[in-house]
PDB file of C-alpha atoms and ligand atoms in Angstrom:
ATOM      1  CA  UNK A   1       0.000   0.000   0.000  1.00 76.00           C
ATOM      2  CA  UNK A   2       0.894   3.912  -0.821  1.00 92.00           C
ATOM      3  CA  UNK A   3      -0.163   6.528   0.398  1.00 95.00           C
ATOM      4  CA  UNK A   4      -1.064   8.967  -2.567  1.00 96.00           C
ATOM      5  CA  UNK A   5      -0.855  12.448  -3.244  1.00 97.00           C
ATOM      6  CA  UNK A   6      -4.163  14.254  -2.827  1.00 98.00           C
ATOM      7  CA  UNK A   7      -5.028  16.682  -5.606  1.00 98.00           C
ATOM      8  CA  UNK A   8      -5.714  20.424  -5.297  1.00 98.00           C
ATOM      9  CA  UNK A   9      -8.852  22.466  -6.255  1.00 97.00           C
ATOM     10  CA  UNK A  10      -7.618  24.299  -9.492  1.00 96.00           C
ATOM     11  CA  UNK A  11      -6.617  21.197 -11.126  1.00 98.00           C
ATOM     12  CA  UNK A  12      -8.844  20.787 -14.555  1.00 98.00           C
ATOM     13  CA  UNK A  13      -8.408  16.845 -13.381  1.00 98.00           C
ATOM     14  CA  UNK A  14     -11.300  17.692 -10.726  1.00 98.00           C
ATOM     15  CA  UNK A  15     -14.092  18.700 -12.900  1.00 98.00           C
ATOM     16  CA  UNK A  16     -13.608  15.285 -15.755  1.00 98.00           C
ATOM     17  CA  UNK A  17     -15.755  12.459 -15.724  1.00 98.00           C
ATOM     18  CA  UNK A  18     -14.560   9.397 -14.340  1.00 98.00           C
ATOM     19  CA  UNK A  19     -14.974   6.098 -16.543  1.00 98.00           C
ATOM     20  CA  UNK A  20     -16.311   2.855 -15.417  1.00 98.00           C
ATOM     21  CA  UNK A  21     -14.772   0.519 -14.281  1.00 98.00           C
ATOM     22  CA  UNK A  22     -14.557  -3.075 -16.025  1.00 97.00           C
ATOM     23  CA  UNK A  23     -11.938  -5.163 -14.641  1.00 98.00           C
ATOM     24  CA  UNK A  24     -11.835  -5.671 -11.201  1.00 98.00           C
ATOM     25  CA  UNK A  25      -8.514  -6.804 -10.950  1.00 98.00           C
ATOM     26  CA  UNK A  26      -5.499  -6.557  -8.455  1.00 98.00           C
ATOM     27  CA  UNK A  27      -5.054  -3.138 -10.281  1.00 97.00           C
ATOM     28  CA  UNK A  28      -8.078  -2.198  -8.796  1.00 98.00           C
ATOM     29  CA  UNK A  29      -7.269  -3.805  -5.394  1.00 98.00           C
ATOM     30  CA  UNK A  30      -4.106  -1.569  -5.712  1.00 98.00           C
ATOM     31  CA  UNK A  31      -5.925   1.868  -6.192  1.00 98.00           C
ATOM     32  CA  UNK A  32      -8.997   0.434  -3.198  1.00 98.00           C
ATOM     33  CA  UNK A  33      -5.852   0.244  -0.847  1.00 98.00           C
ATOM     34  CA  UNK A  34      -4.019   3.054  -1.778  1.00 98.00           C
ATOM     35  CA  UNK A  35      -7.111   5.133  -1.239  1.00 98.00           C
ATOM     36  CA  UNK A  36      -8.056   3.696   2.155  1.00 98.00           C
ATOM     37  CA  UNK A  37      -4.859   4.561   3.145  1.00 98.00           C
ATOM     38  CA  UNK A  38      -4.410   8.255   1.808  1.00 98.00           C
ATOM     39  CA  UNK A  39      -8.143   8.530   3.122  1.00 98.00           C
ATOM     40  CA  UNK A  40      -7.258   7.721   6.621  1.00 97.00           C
ATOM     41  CA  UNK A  41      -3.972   9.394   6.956  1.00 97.00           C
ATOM     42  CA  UNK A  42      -5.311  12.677   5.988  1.00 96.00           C
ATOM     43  CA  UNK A  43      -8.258  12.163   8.392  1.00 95.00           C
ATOM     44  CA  UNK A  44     -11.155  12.093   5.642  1.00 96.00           C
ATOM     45  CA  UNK A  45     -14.423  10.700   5.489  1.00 97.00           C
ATOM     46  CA  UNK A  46     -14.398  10.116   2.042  1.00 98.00           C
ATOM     47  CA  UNK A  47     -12.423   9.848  -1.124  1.00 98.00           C
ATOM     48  CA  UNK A  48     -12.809   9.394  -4.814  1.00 98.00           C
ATOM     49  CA  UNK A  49     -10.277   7.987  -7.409  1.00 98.00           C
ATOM     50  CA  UNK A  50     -10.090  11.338  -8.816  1.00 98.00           C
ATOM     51  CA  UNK A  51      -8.217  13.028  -6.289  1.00 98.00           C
ATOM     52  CA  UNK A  52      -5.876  10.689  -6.622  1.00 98.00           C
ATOM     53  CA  UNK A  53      -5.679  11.819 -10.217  1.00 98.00           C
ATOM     54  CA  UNK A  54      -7.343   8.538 -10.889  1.00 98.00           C
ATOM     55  CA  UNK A  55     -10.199   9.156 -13.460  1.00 98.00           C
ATOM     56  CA  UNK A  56     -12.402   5.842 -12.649  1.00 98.00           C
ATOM     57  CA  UNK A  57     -15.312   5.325 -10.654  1.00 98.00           C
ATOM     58  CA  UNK A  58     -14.054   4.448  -7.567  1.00 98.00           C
ATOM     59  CA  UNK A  59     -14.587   5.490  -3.606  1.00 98.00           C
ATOM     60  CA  UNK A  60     -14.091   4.619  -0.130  1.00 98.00           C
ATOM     61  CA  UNK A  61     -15.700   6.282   2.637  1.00 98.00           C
ATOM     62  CA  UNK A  62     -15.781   6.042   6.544  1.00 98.00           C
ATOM     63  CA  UNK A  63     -18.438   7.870   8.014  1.00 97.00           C
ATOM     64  CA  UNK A  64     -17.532   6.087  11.626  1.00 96.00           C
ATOM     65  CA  UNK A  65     -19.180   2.684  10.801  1.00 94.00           C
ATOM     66  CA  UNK A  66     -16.213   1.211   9.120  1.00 98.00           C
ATOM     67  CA  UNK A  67     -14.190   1.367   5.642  1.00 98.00           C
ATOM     68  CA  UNK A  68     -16.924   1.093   2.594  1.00 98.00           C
ATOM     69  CA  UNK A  69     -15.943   0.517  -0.578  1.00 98.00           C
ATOM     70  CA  UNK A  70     -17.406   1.474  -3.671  1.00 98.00           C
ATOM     71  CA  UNK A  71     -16.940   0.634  -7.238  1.00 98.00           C
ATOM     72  CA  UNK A  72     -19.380   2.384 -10.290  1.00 98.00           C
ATOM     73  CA  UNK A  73     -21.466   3.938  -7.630  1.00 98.00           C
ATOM     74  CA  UNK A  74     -25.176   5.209  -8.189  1.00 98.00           C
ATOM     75  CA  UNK A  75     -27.741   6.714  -6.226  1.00 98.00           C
ATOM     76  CA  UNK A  76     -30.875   5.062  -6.704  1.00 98.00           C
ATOM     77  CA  UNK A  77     -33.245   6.300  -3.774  1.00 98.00           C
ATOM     78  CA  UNK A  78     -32.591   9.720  -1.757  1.00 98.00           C
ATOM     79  CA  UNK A  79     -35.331  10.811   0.904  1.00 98.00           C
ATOM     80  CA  UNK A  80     -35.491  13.702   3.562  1.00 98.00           C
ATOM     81  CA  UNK A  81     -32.871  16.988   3.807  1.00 98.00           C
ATOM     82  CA  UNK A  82     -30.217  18.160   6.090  1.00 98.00           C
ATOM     83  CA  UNK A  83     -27.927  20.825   6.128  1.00 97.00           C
ATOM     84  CA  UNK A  84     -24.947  20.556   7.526  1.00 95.00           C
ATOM     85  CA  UNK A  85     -20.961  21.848   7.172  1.00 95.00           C
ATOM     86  CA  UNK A  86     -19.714  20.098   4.597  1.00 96.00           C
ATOM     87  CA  UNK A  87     -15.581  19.976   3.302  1.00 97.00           C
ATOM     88  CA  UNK A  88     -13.252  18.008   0.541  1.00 98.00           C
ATOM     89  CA  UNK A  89      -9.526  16.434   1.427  1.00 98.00           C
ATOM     90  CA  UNK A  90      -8.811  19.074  -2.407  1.00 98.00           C
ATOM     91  CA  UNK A  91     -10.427  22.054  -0.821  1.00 97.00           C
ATOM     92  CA  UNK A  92      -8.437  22.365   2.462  1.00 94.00           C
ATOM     93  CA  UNK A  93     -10.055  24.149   5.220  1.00 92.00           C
ATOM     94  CA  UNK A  94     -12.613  25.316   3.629  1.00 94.00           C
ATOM     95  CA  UNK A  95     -16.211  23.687   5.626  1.00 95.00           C
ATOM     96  CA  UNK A  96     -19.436  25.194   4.332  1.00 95.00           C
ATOM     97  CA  UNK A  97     -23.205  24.264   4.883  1.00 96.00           C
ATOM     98  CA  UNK A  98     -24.593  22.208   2.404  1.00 96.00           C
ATOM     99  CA  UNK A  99     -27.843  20.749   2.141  1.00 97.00           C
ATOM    100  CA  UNK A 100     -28.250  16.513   1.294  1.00 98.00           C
ATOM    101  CA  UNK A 101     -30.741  14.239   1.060  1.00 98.00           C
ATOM    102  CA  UNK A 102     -31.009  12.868   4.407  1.00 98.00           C
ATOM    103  CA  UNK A 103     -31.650   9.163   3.184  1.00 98.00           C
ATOM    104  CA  UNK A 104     -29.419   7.838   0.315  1.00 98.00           C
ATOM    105  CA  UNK A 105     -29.303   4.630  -1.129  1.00 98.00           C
ATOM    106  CA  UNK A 106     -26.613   3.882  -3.654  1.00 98.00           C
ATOM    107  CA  UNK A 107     -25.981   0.644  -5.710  1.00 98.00           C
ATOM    108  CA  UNK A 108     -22.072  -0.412  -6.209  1.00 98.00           C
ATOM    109  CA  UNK A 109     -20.120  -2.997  -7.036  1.00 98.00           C
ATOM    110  CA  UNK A 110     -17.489  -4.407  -4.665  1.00 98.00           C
ATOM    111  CA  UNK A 111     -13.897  -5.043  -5.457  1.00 98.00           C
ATOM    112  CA  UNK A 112     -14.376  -8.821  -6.941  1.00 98.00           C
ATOM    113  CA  UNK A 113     -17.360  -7.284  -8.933  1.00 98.00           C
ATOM    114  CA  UNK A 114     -20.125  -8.647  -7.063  1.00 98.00           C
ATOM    115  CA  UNK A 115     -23.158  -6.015  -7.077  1.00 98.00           C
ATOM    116  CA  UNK A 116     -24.288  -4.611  -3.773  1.00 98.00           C
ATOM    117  CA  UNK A 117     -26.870  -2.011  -2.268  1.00 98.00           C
ATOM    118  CA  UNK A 118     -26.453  -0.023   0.635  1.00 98.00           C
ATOM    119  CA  UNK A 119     -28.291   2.606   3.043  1.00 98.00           C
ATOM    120  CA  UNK A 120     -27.026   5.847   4.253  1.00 98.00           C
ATOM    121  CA  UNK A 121     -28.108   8.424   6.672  1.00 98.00           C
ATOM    122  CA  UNK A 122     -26.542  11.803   8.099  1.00 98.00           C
ATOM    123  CA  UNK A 123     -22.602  11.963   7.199  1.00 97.00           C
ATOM    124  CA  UNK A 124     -22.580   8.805   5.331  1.00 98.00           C
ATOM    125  CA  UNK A 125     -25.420   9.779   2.952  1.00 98.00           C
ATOM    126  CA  UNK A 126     -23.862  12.930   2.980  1.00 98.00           C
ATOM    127  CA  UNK A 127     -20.678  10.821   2.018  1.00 98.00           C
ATOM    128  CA  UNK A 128     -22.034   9.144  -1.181  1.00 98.00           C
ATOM    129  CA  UNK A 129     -23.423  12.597  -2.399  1.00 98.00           C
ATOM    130  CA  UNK A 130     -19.977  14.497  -1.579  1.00 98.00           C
ATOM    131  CA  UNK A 131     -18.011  11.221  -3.484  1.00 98.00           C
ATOM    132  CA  UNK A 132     -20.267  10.089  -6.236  1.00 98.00           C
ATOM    133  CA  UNK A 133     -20.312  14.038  -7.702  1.00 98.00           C
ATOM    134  CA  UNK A 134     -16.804  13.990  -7.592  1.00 98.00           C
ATOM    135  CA  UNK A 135     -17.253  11.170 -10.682  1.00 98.00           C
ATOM    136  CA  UNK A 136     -19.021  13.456 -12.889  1.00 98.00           C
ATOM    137  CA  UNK A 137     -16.358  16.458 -11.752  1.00 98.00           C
ATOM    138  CA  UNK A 138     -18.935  18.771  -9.320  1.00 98.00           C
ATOM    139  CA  UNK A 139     -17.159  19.937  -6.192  1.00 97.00           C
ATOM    140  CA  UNK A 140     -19.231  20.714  -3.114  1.00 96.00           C
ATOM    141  CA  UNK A 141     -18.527  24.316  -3.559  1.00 93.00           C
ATOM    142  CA  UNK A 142     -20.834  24.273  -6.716  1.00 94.00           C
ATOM    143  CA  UNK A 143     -23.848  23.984  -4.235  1.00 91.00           C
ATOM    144  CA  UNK A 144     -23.057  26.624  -2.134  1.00 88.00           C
ATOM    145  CA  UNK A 145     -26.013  29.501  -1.880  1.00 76.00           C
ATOM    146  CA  UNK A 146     -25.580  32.548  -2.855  1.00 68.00           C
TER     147      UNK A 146
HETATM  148 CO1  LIG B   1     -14.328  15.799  -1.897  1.00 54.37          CO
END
């Protein structure tokens, strides 16, 4: 395992679309781990392959219940609103108040491919939002009221 550098806001990188994935190989077991690892060593709750400078549609997240995993993520039920402070490991410092869904469901695919759904409330359905827009390149500072 590596620990990997996390990229900046201001890189173009941040606002592509990631791909699919389609082999879930021990390439992909590589970037899970590596991500885990630069997740929890910079204290997040959340990361996507993309700030890694990794354009593929991959995430790991702990919200406090344990490392999730998350390959070709989508959000397939979303119920209820909060509004909380919100921040990104590539926006340092910066927390704002953003409003969620309170309830999110999401449908992924785990590391050996095998398909998967999965329930969220509070910071962890705050989590998928945050992570699965970083796939199609929105930051949370897009959402921000004026
Ligand atoms: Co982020």
């Amino acid at each position: 395992m590596a620990i990997r550098k996390v990229v900046l806001y201001g890189d173009d990188i941040l606002r592509k679309r990631s791909r699919e994935v389609d082999k879930f190989d021990e390439r992909l077991h590589q970037l899970l781990d590596d991500m885990a690892e630069t997740m929890y060593q910079q204290n997040g709750a959340g990361l996507a392959a993309v700030q890694i400078g990794i354009l593929k549609r991959v995430i790991t997240i702990d919200a406090g219940q344990g490392l999730i995993e998350l390959v070709n993520p989508v959000i397939v039920e979303t119920s209820g609103m909060q509004n909380g402070p919100e921040g990104c490991l590539s926006i340092p410092e910066k927390f704002v108040d953003i409003k969620r869904p309170y309830k999110v469901k999401v449908r992924a695919f785990d590391r050996h491919g095998k398909p998967f759904t999965m329930e969220g409330t509070e910071l962890l359905a705050r989590a998928f939002c945050h992570e699965i827009d970083h796939l199609e390149g929105k930051l949370f500072i897009d959402l921000i009221e004026k």
